[in-house]
């Protein structure tokens, strides 16, 4: 298969909010891809220090095109954070063939289990029932979902100005899959099933 490349960003302050910093880094990558359409869905995110309690103190970006990653690594936000002594950025390197494969999956169904989301869905269904002239019955909710470990990464949209949460889970993969990711560099439950190297450091 095609060679892949990566670079890592390590957050220097050990007491930083790693999820918040990951969200800011992902936002930068998202904007970079939107402004460089040939990169869209081609750059992926990996979390080398992911564990049960945190996304870890570093984030990695993976792509089959070395030049694309070099361009991403020189984004003004990353340079500013390096100059402020908050980030350490590695050079772009080739992914070793010996690493195992994982998926970092954006699982939007997790958000549906939170009370705010449930309330909004109930309100929407009641409004629909009223518009259709049917009886306003409360929808039946299923509470039997089992959710494996996940982390919440806050994201701000530069286009809409809205903030939201990426619910991300790590999944082991048997083999490498094609580079197919959403615009946040993540796999999804169904359509986008790309894998990334498990760059445990």
PDB file of C-alpha atoms in Angstrom:
ATOM      1  CA  UNK A   1       0.000   0.000   0.000  1.00  0.00           C
ATOM      2  CA  UNK A   2       0.953   3.640  -0.355  1.00  0.00           C
ATOM      3  CA  UNK A   3       3.383   5.084   2.158  1.00  0.00           C
ATOM      4  CA  UNK A   4       1.959   7.242   4.908  1.00  0.00           C
ATOM      5  CA  UNK A   5       3.520  10.154   6.745  1.00  0.00           C
ATOM      6  CA  UNK A   6       2.823  11.824  10.060  1.00  0.00           C
ATOM      7  CA  UNK A   7       3.878  14.553  12.430  1.00  0.00           C
ATOM      8  CA  UNK A   8       3.169  14.894  16.135  1.00  0.00           C
ATOM      9  CA  UNK A   9       2.281  17.852  18.301  1.00  0.00           C
ATOM     10  CA  UNK A  10       3.084  17.486  21.991  1.00  0.00           C
ATOM     11  CA  UNK A  11       1.435  19.849  24.463  1.00  0.00           C
ATOM     12  CA  UNK A  12       4.225  21.015  26.753  1.00  0.00           C
ATOM     13  CA  UNK A  13       2.242  22.071  29.876  1.00  0.00           C
ATOM     14  CA  UNK A  14       1.443  18.844  31.733  1.00  0.00           C
ATOM     15  CA  UNK A  15      -1.552  20.429  33.498  1.00  0.00           C
ATOM     16  CA  UNK A  16      -3.214  21.604  30.260  1.00  0.00           C
ATOM     17  CA  UNK A  17      -6.707  20.613  29.165  1.00  0.00           C
ATOM     18  CA  UNK A  18      -5.623  18.059  26.553  1.00  0.00           C
ATOM     19  CA  UNK A  19      -9.127  17.615  25.115  1.00  0.00           C
ATOM     20  CA  UNK A  20      -9.462  21.377  24.586  1.00  0.00           C
ATOM     21  CA  UNK A  21      -6.054  21.577  22.859  1.00  0.00           C
ATOM     22  CA  UNK A  22      -6.897  18.554  20.707  1.00  0.00           C
ATOM     23  CA  UNK A  23     -10.094  20.315  19.636  1.00  0.00           C
ATOM     24  CA  UNK A  24      -8.167  23.430  18.645  1.00  0.00           C
ATOM     25  CA  UNK A  25      -5.650  21.392  16.659  1.00  0.00           C
ATOM     26  CA  UNK A  26      -8.440  19.483  14.898  1.00  0.00           C
ATOM     27  CA  UNK A  27     -10.170  22.798  14.093  1.00  0.00           C
ATOM     28  CA  UNK A  28      -6.963  24.033  12.446  1.00  0.00           C
ATOM     29  CA  UNK A  29      -6.719  20.842  10.385  1.00  0.00           C
ATOM     30  CA  UNK A  30     -10.409  21.140   9.440  1.00  0.00           C
ATOM     31  CA  UNK A  31      -9.929  24.733   8.204  1.00  0.00           C
ATOM     32  CA  UNK A  32      -6.777  23.687   6.328  1.00  0.00           C
ATOM     33  CA  UNK A  33      -8.684  20.933   4.503  1.00  0.00           C
ATOM     34  CA  UNK A  34     -11.641  23.184   3.706  1.00  0.00           C
ATOM     35  CA  UNK A  35      -9.221  25.692   2.140  1.00  0.00           C
ATOM     36  CA  UNK A  36      -7.285  22.935   0.303  1.00  0.00           C
ATOM     37  CA  UNK A  37      -9.947  20.763  -1.288  1.00  0.00           C
ATOM     38  CA  UNK A  38      -7.403  18.209  -2.564  1.00  0.00           C
ATOM     39  CA  UNK A  39      -6.654  17.430   1.100  1.00  0.00           C
ATOM     40  CA  UNK A  40     -10.312  16.973   2.105  1.00  0.00           C
ATOM     41  CA  UNK A  41     -10.935  13.585   3.763  1.00  0.00           C
ATOM     42  CA  UNK A  42      -7.262  12.661   3.279  1.00  0.00           C
ATOM     43  CA  UNK A  43      -5.747  13.808   6.600  1.00  0.00           C
ATOM     44  CA  UNK A  44      -6.419  11.725   9.681  1.00  0.00           C
ATOM     45  CA  UNK A  45      -5.960  12.217  13.408  1.00  0.00           C
ATOM     46  CA  UNK A  46      -4.219   9.807  15.752  1.00  0.00           C
ATOM     47  CA  UNK A  47      -3.762  10.108  19.512  1.00  0.00           C
ATOM     48  CA  UNK A  48      -0.421   8.529  20.514  1.00  0.00           C
ATOM     49  CA  UNK A  49      -1.048   8.811  24.276  1.00  0.00           C
ATOM     50  CA  UNK A  50      -4.767   7.913  24.334  1.00  0.00           C
ATOM     51  CA  UNK A  51      -5.865   6.080  27.484  1.00  0.00           C
ATOM     52  CA  UNK A  52      -9.017   5.546  29.529  1.00  0.00           C
ATOM     53  CA  UNK A  53      -8.785   8.911  31.303  1.00  0.00           C
ATOM     54  CA  UNK A  54      -7.581  11.302  28.571  1.00  0.00           C
ATOM     55  CA  UNK A  55      -6.859  11.773  24.875  1.00  0.00           C
ATOM     56  CA  UNK A  56      -3.268  12.235  25.979  1.00  0.00           C
ATOM     57  CA  UNK A  57      -0.582  14.884  25.794  1.00  0.00           C
ATOM     58  CA  UNK A  58      -0.086  14.664  22.033  1.00  0.00           C
ATOM     59  CA  UNK A  59      -1.914  14.530  18.726  1.00  0.00           C
ATOM     60  CA  UNK A  60      -0.640  13.241  15.381  1.00  0.00           C
ATOM     61  CA  UNK A  61      -1.761  13.977  11.834  1.00  0.00           C
ATOM     62  CA  UNK A  62      -1.422  11.247   9.199  1.00  0.00           C
ATOM     63  CA  UNK A  63      -1.582  11.506   5.413  1.00  0.00           C
ATOM     64  CA  UNK A  64      -0.326   9.729   2.292  1.00  0.00           C
ATOM     65  CA  UNK A  65       0.938  13.048   0.910  1.00  0.00           C
ATOM     66  CA  UNK A  66       4.037  14.368   2.663  1.00  0.00           C
ATOM     67  CA  UNK A  67       3.755  17.870   1.178  1.00  0.00           C
ATOM     68  CA  UNK A  68       0.196  18.216   2.478  1.00  0.00           C
ATOM     69  CA  UNK A  69       1.349  17.451   6.017  1.00  0.00           C
ATOM     70  CA  UNK A  70       4.251  19.873   5.740  1.00  0.00           C
ATOM     71  CA  UNK A  71       1.760  22.581   4.746  1.00  0.00           C
ATOM     72  CA  UNK A  72      -0.477  21.713   7.697  1.00  0.00           C
ATOM     73  CA  UNK A  73       2.447  21.750  10.146  1.00  0.00           C
ATOM     74  CA  UNK A  74       3.209  25.380   9.216  1.00  0.00           C
ATOM     75  CA  UNK A  75      -0.251  26.722  10.006  1.00  0.00           C
ATOM     76  CA  UNK A  76       0.003  30.055  11.900  1.00  0.00           C
ATOM     77  CA  UNK A  77      -1.743  28.734  15.039  1.00  0.00           C
ATOM     78  CA  UNK A  78       0.777  25.900  15.402  1.00  0.00           C
ATOM     79  CA  UNK A  79       3.700  28.278  14.847  1.00  0.00           C
ATOM     80  CA  UNK A  80       2.300  30.686  17.440  1.00  0.00           C
ATOM     81  CA  UNK A  81       1.917  27.916  20.034  1.00  0.00           C
ATOM     82  CA  UNK A  82       5.488  26.739  19.371  1.00  0.00           C
ATOM     83  CA  UNK A  83       6.785  30.297  19.761  1.00  0.00           C
ATOM     84  CA  UNK A  84       4.860  30.644  23.037  1.00  0.00           C
ATOM     85  CA  UNK A  85       6.515  27.479  24.326  1.00  0.00           C
ATOM     86  CA  UNK A  86       3.215  25.589  24.541  1.00  0.00           C
ATOM     87  CA  UNK A  87       3.628  23.111  21.658  1.00  0.00           C
ATOM     88  CA  UNK A  88       6.468  20.969  20.411  1.00  0.00           C
ATOM     89  CA  UNK A  89       6.097  19.861  16.773  1.00  0.00           C
ATOM     90  CA  UNK A  90       8.023  16.993  15.215  1.00  0.00           C
ATOM     91  CA  UNK A  91       9.192  16.967  11.633  1.00  0.00           C
ATOM     92  CA  UNK A  92       7.156  14.985   9.090  1.00  0.00           C
ATOM     93  CA  UNK A  93       8.287  11.335   9.071  1.00  0.00           C
ATOM     94  CA  UNK A  94       7.297   8.123   7.331  1.00  0.00           C
ATOM     95  CA  UNK A  95       4.995   5.781   9.253  1.00  0.00           C
ATOM     96  CA  UNK A  96       6.840   2.517  10.057  1.00  0.00           C
ATOM     97  CA  UNK A  97       5.377  -0.648   8.526  1.00  0.00           C
ATOM     98  CA  UNK A  98       5.503  -2.408  11.883  1.00  0.00           C
ATOM     99  CA  UNK A  99       2.851  -0.393  13.735  1.00  0.00           C
ATOM    100  CA  UNK A 100      -0.620  -1.753  14.355  1.00  0.00           C
ATOM    101  CA  UNK A 101      -3.776  -0.080  13.044  1.00  0.00           C
ATOM    102  CA  UNK A 102      -6.572   1.650  14.959  1.00  0.00           C
ATOM    103  CA  UNK A 103      -9.609   3.799  14.262  1.00  0.00           C
ATOM    104  CA  UNK A 104     -10.522   6.933  16.122  1.00  0.00           C
ATOM    105  CA  UNK A 105     -14.259   7.119  15.545  1.00  0.00           C
ATOM    106  CA  UNK A 106     -16.571  10.072  15.882  1.00  0.00           C
ATOM    107  CA  UNK A 107     -19.642   8.470  17.445  1.00  0.00           C
ATOM    108  CA  UNK A 108     -22.495  10.972  17.339  1.00  0.00           C
ATOM    109  CA  UNK A 109     -24.952   8.554  18.919  1.00  0.00           C
ATOM    110  CA  UNK A 110     -23.201   9.073  22.269  1.00  0.00           C
ATOM    111  CA  UNK A 111     -24.530  12.623  22.421  1.00  0.00           C
ATOM    112  CA  UNK A 112     -28.074  11.310  22.168  1.00  0.00           C
ATOM    113  CA  UNK A 113     -27.733   9.796  25.634  1.00  0.00           C
ATOM    114  CA  UNK A 114     -27.324  13.139  27.356  1.00  0.00           C
ATOM    115  CA  UNK A 115     -30.360  14.843  28.881  1.00  0.00           C
ATOM    116  CA  UNK A 116     -30.111  18.021  26.782  1.00  0.00           C
ATOM    117  CA  UNK A 117     -30.204  16.018  23.573  1.00  0.00           C
ATOM    118  CA  UNK A 118     -33.109  13.884  24.800  1.00  0.00           C
ATOM    119  CA  UNK A 119     -35.062  16.996  25.781  1.00  0.00           C
ATOM    120  CA  UNK A 120     -34.515  18.590  22.332  1.00  0.00           C
ATOM    121  CA  UNK A 121     -35.638  15.406  20.545  1.00  0.00           C
ATOM    122  CA  UNK A 122     -38.765  15.163  22.703  1.00  0.00           C
ATOM    123  CA  UNK A 123     -39.595  18.811  22.023  1.00  0.00           C
ATOM    124  CA  UNK A 124     -39.100  18.337  18.253  1.00  0.00           C
ATOM    125  CA  UNK A 125     -41.319  15.256  18.155  1.00  0.00           C
ATOM    126  CA  UNK A 126     -44.055  17.062  20.092  1.00  0.00           C
ATOM    127  CA  UNK A 127     -43.913  20.012  17.672  1.00  0.00           C
ATOM    128  CA  UNK A 128     -44.129  17.598  14.710  1.00  0.00           C
ATOM    129  CA  UNK A 129     -47.126  15.843  16.281  1.00  0.00           C
ATOM    130  CA  UNK A 130     -48.851  19.183  16.774  1.00  0.00           C
ATOM    131  CA  UNK A 131     -48.187  20.210  13.159  1.00  0.00           C
ATOM    132  CA  UNK A 132     -49.553  16.902  11.897  1.00  0.00           C
ATOM    133  CA  UNK A 133     -52.605  17.212  14.141  1.00  0.00           C
ATOM    134  CA  UNK A 134     -51.881  13.965  15.931  1.00  0.00           C
ATOM    135  CA  UNK A 135     -52.029  13.342  19.638  1.00  0.00           C
ATOM    136  CA  UNK A 136     -49.071  14.780  21.573  1.00  0.00           C
ATOM    137  CA  UNK A 137     -47.643  11.647  23.144  1.00  0.00           C
ATOM    138  CA  UNK A 138     -44.197  11.573  24.651  1.00  0.00           C
ATOM    139  CA  UNK A 139     -41.856   9.416  22.561  1.00  0.00           C
ATOM    140  CA  UNK A 140     -40.670   6.181  24.084  1.00  0.00           C
ATOM    141  CA  UNK A 141     -36.971   6.302  24.894  1.00  0.00           C
ATOM    142  CA  UNK A 142     -34.716   3.284  24.927  1.00  0.00           C
ATOM    143  CA  UNK A 143     -32.273   3.356  27.824  1.00  0.00           C
ATOM    144  CA  UNK A 144     -30.544   0.034  27.130  1.00  0.00           C
ATOM    145  CA  UNK A 145     -27.566   1.420  25.179  1.00  0.00           C
ATOM    146  CA  UNK A 146     -24.137   0.315  26.309  1.00  0.00           C
ATOM    147  CA  UNK A 147     -21.412   2.802  25.484  1.00  0.00           C
ATOM    148  CA  UNK A 148     -17.751   1.914  25.555  1.00  0.00           C
ATOM    149  CA  UNK A 149     -15.077   4.316  26.739  1.00  0.00           C
ATOM    150  CA  UNK A 150     -14.963   7.661  24.912  1.00  0.00           C
ATOM    151  CA  UNK A 151     -13.541  11.162  25.214  1.00  0.00           C
ATOM    152  CA  UNK A 152     -15.281  14.476  24.574  1.00  0.00           C
ATOM    153  CA  UNK A 153     -13.377  16.948  22.405  1.00  0.00           C
ATOM    154  CA  UNK A 154     -14.795  20.491  22.219  1.00  0.00           C
ATOM    155  CA  UNK A 155     -14.792  22.088  18.753  1.00  0.00           C
ATOM    156  CA  UNK A 156     -15.673  25.598  17.599  1.00  0.00           C
ATOM    157  CA  UNK A 157     -16.851  26.174  14.048  1.00  0.00           C
ATOM    158  CA  UNK A 158     -15.215  29.205  12.433  1.00  0.00           C
ATOM    159  CA  UNK A 159     -17.969  29.399   9.803  1.00  0.00           C
ATOM    160  CA  UNK A 160     -21.037  29.186  12.071  1.00  0.00           C
ATOM    161  CA  UNK A 161     -19.431  30.380  15.308  1.00  0.00           C
ATOM    162  CA  UNK A 162     -21.107  27.507  17.149  1.00  0.00           C
ATOM    163  CA  UNK A 163     -19.424  25.174  19.611  1.00  0.00           C
ATOM    164  CA  UNK A 164     -20.113  21.470  19.891  1.00  0.00           C
ATOM    165  CA  UNK A 165     -18.543  18.246  21.101  1.00  0.00           C
ATOM    166  CA  UNK A 166     -16.855  15.460  19.163  1.00  0.00           C
ATOM    167  CA  UNK A 167     -17.451  12.174  20.987  1.00  0.00           C
ATOM    168  CA  UNK A 168     -14.484   9.994  20.045  1.00  0.00           C
ATOM    169  CA  UNK A 169     -13.784   6.306  20.642  1.00  0.00           C
ATOM    170  CA  UNK A 170     -10.734   4.195  19.879  1.00  0.00           C
ATOM    171  CA  UNK A 171     -11.166   0.875  18.092  1.00  0.00           C
ATOM    172  CA  UNK A 172      -8.501  -1.683  17.237  1.00  0.00           C
ATOM    173  CA  UNK A 173      -8.344  -2.677  13.561  1.00  0.00           C
ATOM    174  CA  UNK A 174      -7.154  -5.971  12.066  1.00  0.00           C
ATOM    175  CA  UNK A 175      -5.588  -4.339   9.021  1.00  0.00           C
ATOM    176  CA  UNK A 176      -5.030  -1.040   7.298  1.00  0.00           C
ATOM    177  CA  UNK A 177      -8.041   0.455   5.510  1.00  0.00           C
ATOM    178  CA  UNK A 178      -8.100   3.108   2.817  1.00  0.00           C
ATOM    179  CA  UNK A 179      -7.677   6.747   3.826  1.00  0.00           C
ATOM    180  CA  UNK A 180     -11.315   7.713   4.180  1.00  0.00           C
ATOM    181  CA  UNK A 181     -12.112  10.117   7.009  1.00  0.00           C
ATOM    182  CA  UNK A 182     -14.588  12.843   7.827  1.00  0.00           C
ATOM    183  CA  UNK A 183     -13.583  16.506   7.743  1.00  0.00           C
ATOM    184  CA  UNK A 184     -12.294  16.214  11.325  1.00  0.00           C
ATOM    185  CA  UNK A 185      -9.841  13.453  10.402  1.00  0.00           C
ATOM    186  CA  UNK A 186     -11.882  10.771  12.157  1.00  0.00           C
ATOM    187  CA  UNK A 187     -13.560   7.543  11.113  1.00  0.00           C
ATOM    188  CA  UNK A 188     -17.310   7.133  11.536  1.00  0.00           C
ATOM    189  CA  UNK A 189     -19.506   4.207  12.530  1.00  0.00           C
ATOM    190  CA  UNK A 190     -20.538   3.370   8.957  1.00  0.00           C
ATOM    191  CA  UNK A 191     -19.418   5.395   5.943  1.00  0.00           C
ATOM    192  CA  UNK A 192     -15.844   6.423   6.687  1.00  0.00           C
ATOM    193  CA  UNK A 193     -13.792   3.528   7.974  1.00  0.00           C
ATOM    194  CA  UNK A 194     -10.200   4.633   7.438  1.00  0.00           C
ATOM    195  CA  UNK A 195      -7.564   3.458   9.891  1.00  0.00           C
ATOM    196  CA  UNK A 196      -4.503   5.212  11.290  1.00  0.00           C
ATOM    197  CA  UNK A 197      -1.245   3.912  12.713  1.00  0.00           C
ATOM    198  CA  UNK A 198      -1.234   3.383  16.473  1.00  0.00           C
ATOM    199  CA  UNK A 199       1.640   5.767  17.144  1.00  0.00           C
ATOM    200  CA  UNK A 200       1.975   4.940  20.832  1.00  0.00           C
ATOM    201  CA  UNK A 201       4.830   7.003  22.253  1.00  0.00           C
TER     202      UNK A 201
END
